[in-house]
GROMACS .gro file of C-alpha atoms in nm:
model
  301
    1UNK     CA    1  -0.091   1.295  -4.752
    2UNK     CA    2   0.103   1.588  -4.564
    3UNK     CA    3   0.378   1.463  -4.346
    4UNK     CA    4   0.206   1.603  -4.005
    5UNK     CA    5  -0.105   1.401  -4.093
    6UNK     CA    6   0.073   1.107  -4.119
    7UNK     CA    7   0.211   1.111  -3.831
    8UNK     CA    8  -0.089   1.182  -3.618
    9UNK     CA    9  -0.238   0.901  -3.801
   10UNK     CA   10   0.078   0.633  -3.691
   11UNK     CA   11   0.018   0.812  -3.343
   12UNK     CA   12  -0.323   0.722  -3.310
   13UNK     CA   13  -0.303   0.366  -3.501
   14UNK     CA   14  -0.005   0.277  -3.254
   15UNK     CA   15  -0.196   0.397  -2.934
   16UNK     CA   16  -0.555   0.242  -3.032
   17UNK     CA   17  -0.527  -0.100  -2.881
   18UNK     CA   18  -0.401   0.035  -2.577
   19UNK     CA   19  -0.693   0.285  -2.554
   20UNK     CA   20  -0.951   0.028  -2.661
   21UNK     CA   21  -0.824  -0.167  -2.386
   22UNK     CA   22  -0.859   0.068  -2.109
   23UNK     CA   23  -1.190   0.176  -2.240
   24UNK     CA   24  -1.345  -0.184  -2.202
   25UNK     CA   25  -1.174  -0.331  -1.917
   26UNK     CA   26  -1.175   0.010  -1.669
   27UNK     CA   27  -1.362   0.275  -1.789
   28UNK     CA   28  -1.708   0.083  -1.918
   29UNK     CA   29  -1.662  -0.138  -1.580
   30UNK     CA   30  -1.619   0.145  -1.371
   31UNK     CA   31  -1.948   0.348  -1.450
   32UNK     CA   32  -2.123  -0.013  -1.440
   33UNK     CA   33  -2.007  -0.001  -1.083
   34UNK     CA   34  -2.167   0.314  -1.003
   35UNK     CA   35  -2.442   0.195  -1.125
   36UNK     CA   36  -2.521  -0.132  -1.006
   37UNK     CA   37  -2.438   0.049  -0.657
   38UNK     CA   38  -2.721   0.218  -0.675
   39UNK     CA   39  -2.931  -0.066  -0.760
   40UNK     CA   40  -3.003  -0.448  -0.533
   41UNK     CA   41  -2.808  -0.636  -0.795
   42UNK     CA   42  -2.710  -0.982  -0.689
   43UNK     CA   43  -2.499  -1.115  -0.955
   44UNK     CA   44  -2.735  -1.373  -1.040
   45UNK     CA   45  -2.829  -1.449  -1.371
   46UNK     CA   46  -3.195  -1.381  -1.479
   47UNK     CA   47  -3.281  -1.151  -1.191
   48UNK     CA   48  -3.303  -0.809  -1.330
   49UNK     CA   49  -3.117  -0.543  -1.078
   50UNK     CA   50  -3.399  -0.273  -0.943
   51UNK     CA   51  -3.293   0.067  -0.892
   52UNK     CA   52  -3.265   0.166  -0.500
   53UNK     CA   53  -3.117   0.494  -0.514
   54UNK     CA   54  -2.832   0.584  -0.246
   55UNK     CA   55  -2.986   0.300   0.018
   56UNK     CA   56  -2.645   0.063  -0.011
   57UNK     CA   57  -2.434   0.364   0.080
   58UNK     CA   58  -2.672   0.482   0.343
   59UNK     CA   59  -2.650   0.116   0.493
   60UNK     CA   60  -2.260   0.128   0.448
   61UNK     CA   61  -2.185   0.498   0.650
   62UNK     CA   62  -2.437   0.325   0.955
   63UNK     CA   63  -2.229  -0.066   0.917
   64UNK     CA   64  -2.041  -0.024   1.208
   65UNK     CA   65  -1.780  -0.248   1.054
   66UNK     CA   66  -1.740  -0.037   0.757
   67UNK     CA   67  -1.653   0.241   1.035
   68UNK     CA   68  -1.417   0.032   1.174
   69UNK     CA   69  -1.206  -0.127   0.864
   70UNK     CA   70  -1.197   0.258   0.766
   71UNK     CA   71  -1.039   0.344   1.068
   72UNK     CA   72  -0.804   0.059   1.117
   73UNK     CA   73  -0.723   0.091   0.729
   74UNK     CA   74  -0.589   0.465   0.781
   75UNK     CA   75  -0.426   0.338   1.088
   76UNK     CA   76  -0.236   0.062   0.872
   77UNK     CA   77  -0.141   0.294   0.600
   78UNK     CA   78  -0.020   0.591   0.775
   79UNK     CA   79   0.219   0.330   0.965
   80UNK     CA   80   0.350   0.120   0.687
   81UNK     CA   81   0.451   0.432   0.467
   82UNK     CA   82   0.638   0.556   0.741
   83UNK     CA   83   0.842   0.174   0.856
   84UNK     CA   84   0.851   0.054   0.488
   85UNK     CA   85   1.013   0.413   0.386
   86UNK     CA   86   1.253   0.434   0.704
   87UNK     CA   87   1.364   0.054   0.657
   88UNK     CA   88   1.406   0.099   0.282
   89UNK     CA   89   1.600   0.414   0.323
   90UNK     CA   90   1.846   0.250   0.567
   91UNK     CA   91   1.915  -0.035   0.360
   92UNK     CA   92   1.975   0.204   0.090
   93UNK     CA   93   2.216   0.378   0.265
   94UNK     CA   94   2.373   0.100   0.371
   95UNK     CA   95   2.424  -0.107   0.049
   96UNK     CA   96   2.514   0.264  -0.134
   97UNK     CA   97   2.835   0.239   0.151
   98UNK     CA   98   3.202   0.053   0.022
   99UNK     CA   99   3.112  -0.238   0.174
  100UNK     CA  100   3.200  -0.608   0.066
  101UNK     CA  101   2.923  -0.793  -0.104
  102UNK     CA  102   2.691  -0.531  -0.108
  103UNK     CA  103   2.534  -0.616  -0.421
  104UNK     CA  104   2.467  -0.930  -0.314
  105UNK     CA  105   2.327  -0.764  -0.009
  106UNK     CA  106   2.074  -0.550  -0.295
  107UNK     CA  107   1.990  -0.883  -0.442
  108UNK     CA  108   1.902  -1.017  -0.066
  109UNK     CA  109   1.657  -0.723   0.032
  110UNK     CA  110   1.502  -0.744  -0.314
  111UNK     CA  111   1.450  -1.082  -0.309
  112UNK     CA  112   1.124  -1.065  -0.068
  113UNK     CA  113   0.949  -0.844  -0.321
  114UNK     CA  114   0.941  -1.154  -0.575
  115UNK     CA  115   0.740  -1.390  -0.314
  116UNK     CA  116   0.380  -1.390  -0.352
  117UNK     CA  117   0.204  -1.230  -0.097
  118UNK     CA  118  -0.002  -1.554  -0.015
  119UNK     CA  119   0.302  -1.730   0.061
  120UNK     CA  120   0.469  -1.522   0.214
  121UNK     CA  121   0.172  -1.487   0.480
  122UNK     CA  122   0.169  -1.858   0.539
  123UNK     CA  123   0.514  -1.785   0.621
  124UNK     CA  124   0.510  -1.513   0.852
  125UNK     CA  125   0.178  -1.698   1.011
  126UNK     CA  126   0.392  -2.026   1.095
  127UNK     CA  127   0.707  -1.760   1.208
  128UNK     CA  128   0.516  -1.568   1.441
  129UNK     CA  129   0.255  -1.876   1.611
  130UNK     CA  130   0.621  -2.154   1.632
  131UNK     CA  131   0.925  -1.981   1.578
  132UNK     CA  132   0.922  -1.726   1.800
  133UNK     CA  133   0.729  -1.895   2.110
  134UNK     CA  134   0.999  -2.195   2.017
  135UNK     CA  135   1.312  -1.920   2.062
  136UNK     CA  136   1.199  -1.726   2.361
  137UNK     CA  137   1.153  -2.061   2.539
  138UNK     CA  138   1.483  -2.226   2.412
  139UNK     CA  139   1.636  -1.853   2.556
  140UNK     CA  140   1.439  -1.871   2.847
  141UNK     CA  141   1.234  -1.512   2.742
  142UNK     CA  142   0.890  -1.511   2.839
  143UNK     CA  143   0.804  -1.263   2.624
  144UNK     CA  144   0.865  -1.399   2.324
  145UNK     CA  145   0.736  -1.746   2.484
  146UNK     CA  146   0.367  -1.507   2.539
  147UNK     CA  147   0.384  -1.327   2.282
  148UNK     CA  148   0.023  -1.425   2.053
  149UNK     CA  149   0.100  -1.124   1.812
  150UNK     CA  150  -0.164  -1.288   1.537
  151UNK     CA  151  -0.465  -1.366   1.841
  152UNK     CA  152  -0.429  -1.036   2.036
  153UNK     CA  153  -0.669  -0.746   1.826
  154UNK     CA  154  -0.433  -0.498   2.003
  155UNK     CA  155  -0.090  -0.611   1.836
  156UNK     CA  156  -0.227  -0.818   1.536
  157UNK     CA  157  -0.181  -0.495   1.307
  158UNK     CA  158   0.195  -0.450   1.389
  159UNK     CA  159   0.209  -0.833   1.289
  160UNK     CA  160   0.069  -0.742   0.952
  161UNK     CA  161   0.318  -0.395   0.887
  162UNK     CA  162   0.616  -0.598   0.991
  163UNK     CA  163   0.551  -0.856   0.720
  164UNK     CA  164   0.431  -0.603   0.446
  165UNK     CA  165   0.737  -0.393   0.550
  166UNK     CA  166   0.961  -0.694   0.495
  167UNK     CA  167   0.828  -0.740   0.135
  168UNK     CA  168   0.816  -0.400   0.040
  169UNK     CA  169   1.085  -0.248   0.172
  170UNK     CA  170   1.342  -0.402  -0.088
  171UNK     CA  171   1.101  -0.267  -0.384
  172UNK     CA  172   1.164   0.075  -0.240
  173UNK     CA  173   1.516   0.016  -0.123
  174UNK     CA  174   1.595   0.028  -0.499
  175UNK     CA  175   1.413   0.381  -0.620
  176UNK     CA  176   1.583   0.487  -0.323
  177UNK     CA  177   1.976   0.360  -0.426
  178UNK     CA  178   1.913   0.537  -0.762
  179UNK     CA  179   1.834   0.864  -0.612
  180UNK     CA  180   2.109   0.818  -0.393
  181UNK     CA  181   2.340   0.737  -0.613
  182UNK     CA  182   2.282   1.057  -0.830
  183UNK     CA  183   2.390   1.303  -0.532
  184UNK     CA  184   2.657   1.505  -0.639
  185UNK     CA  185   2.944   1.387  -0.422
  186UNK     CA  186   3.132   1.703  -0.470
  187UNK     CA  187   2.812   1.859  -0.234
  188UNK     CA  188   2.886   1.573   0.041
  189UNK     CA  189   3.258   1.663   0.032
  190UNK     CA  190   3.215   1.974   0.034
  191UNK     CA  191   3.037   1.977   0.379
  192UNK     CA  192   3.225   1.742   0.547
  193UNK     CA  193   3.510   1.977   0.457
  194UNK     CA  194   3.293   2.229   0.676
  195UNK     CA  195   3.281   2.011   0.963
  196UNK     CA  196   2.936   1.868   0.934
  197UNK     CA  197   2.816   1.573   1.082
  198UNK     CA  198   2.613   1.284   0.905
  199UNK     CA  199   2.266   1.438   1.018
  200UNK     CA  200   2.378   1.768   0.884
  201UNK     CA  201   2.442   1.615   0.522
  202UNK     CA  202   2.164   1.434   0.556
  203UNK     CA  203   1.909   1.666   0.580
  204UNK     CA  204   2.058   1.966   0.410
  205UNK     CA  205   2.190   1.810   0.110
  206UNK     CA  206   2.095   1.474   0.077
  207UNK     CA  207   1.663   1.442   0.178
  208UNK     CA  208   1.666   1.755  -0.025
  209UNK     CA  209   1.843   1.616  -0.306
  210UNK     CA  210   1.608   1.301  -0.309
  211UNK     CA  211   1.231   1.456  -0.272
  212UNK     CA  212   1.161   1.333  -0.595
  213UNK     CA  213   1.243   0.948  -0.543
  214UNK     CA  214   1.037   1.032  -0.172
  215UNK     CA  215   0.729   1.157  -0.357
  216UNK     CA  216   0.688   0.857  -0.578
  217UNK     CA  217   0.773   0.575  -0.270
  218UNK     CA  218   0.519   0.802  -0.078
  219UNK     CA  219   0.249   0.729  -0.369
  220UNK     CA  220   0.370   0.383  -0.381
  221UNK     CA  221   0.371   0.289  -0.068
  222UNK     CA  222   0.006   0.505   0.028
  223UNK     CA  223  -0.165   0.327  -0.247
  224UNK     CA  224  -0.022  -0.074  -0.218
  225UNK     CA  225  -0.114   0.017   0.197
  226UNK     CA  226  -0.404   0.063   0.121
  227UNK     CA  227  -0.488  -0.216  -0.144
  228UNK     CA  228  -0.289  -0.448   0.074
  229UNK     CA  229  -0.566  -0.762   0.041
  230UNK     CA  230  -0.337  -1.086  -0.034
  231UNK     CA  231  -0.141  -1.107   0.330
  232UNK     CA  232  -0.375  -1.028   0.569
  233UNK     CA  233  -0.593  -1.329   0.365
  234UNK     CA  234  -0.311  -1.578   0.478
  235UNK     CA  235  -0.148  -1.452   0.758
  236UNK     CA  236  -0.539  -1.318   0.979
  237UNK     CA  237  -0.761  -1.371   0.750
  238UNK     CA  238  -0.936  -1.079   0.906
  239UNK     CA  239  -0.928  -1.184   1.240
  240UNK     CA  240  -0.881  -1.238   1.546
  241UNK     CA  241  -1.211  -1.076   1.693
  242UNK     CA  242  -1.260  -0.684   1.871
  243UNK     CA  243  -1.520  -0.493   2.030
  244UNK     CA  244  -1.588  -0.164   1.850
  245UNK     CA  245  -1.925   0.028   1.980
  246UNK     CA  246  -2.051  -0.268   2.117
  247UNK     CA  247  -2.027  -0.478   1.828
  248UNK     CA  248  -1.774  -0.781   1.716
  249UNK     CA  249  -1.548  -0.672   1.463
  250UNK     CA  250  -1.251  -0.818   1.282
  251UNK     CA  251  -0.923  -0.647   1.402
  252UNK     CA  252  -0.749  -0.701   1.058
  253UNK     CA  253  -1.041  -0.692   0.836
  254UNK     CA  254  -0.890  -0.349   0.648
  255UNK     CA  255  -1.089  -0.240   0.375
  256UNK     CA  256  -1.022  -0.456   0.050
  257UNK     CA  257  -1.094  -0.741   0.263
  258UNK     CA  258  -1.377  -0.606   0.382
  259UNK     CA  259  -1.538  -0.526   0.083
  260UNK     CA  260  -1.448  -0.868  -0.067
  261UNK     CA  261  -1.663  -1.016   0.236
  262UNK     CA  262  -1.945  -0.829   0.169
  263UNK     CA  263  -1.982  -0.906  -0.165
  264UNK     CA  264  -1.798  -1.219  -0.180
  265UNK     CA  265  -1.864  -1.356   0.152
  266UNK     CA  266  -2.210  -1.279   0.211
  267UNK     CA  267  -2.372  -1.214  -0.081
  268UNK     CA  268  -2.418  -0.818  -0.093
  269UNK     CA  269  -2.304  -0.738  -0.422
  270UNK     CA  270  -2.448  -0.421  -0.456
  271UNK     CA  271  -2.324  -0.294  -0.094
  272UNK     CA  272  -1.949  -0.461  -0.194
  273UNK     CA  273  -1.994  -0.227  -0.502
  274UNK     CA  274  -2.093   0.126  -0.344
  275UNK     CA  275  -1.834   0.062  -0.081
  276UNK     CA  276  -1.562  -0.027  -0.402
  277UNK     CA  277  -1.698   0.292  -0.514
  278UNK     CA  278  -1.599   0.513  -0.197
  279UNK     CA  279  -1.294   0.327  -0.148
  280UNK     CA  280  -1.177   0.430  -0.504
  281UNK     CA  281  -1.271   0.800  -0.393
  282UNK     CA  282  -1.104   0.807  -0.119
  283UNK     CA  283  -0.792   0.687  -0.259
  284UNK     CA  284  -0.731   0.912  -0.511
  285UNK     CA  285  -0.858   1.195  -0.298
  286UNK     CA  286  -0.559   1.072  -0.074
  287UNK     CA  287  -0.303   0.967  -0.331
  288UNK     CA  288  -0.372   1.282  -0.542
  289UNK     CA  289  -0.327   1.530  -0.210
  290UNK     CA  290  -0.029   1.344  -0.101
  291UNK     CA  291   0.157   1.367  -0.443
  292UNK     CA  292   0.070   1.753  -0.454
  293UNK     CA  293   0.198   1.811  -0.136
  294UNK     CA  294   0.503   1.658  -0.184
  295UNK     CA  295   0.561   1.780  -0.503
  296UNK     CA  296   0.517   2.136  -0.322
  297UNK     CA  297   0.756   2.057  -0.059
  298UNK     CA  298   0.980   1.969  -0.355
  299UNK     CA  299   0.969   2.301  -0.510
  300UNK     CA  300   1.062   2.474  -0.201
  301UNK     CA  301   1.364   2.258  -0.119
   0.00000   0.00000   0.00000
């Protein structure tokens, strides 16, 4: 046996199991999923799934609350990647500084990331509905003392970025320190020996100098945004209530949720499933043009 066969034989031995594995858990599920989309399948055992053709997605482009959740979903994405990227770049720059105890600071803004996103709903939910109606009333602000940020449809969203933002950020915050921490410093001296200020380095030698770590917190961010499922179960559970074209809608009900309540929740498995199905298009129509883009804005820094 010739050396080069050998070794294409340990390559493909070694990488089997973790083909086979893909194969049955993702790929054979997926195409299942297209089909039973196009079929009434109900999940229950003994009733044979009849084929229906394109109906469930017809019925889900004319759901008014699919049209909605869509909406509000691109609305929550596009505005997470942007706070969760801002705040995680400040803390980066700010634990990358000589300061005292910044790596304990590192550990502290990391240290959100490791809470489940269940609990750490139920905490935000009891922050938001007693803590902060408690402190504007103990400072005499009635602001705070008014301010229903989980029962008005209006500001429930912001309620829901600040707390992803607040677990996220830290996960970020680190890709972020190592990119920093690779910028030549002799580039950073060299400017301030020109006389340039901190936005000056920033943006001409620094952001340039850290595209790559932005392109892959970009991706990250875009693609947990929009999978986000586990705190908006415990902190709205969908809710509170809005008026969209007439009809009641949940404010908060962002797609994974929704598509959990339509097959979950009221039975539709078939509609849950052609809806799963556009919802994985759409994301990696999204994620895939976002990385491109910023991999081209990479090349021409």
């Amino acid at each position: 046996m010739g050396k080069k066969l050998k070794s294409k034989m340990f390559f493909w031995l070694f990488l089997a199991p973790a083909l086979l594995s893909f194969i049955i858990v993702v790929v054979i599920p997926f195409f299942m999923g297209i089909y039973y989309s196009l079929t009434d399948w109900t999940a229950i055992a003994g009733i044979k799934p009849n084929w229906v053709g394109i109906d469930n997605y017809k019925n889900m482009f004319k759901d008014i609350a699919f049209q909605y959740s869509f909406i509000r979903t691109f609305v929550f994405t596009l505005l997470s990647v942007m706070t969760i990227n801002f705040v995680a770049l400040m803390l980066a720059f700010l634990v990358t500084r000589e300061i005292k105890f910044k790596n304990f600071y590192r550990a502290g803004f990391f240290v959100p990331n490791l809470i489940g996103g269940l609990v750490l709903g139920y905490v935000w939910q009891f922050i938001f509905k007693s803590v902060i109606p408690q402190i504007g009333d103990a400072l005499g602000i009635d602001f705070l003392s008014n301010l229903l940020l989980l029962a008005d449809p209006t500001l429930t969203l912001f309620g829901l970025i600040f707390a992803f933002t607040w677990q996220y950020a830290g996960y970020i915050m680190m890709i972020y320190i190592a990119a920093l921490l690779n910028v030549p410093q002799e580039l950073i001296e060299a400017s301030e020996v020109d006389g340039a200020n901190f936005f000056q380095k920033f943006w001409n030698i620094t952001f340039p100098m850290i595209a790559q770590a932005f392109t892959i917190t970009s991706f990250l961010t875009l693609v947990n945004s929009f999978k986000q499922f586990d705190i908006i179960i415990a902190l709205t559970n969908g809710g509170p209530s809005d008026i969209y074209k007439e009809q009641i809608v949940n404010s908060t009900e962002l797609l994974a949720v929704h598509i959990y309540n339509v097959a979950f929740k009221y039975n539709n498995m078939a509609e849950g499933q052609a809806r799963a199905i556009i919802f994985f298009l759409v994301l990696s129509v999204v994620s895939m043009a976002q990385v491109y883009y910023n991999k081209k804005r990479e090349v021409e820094m």
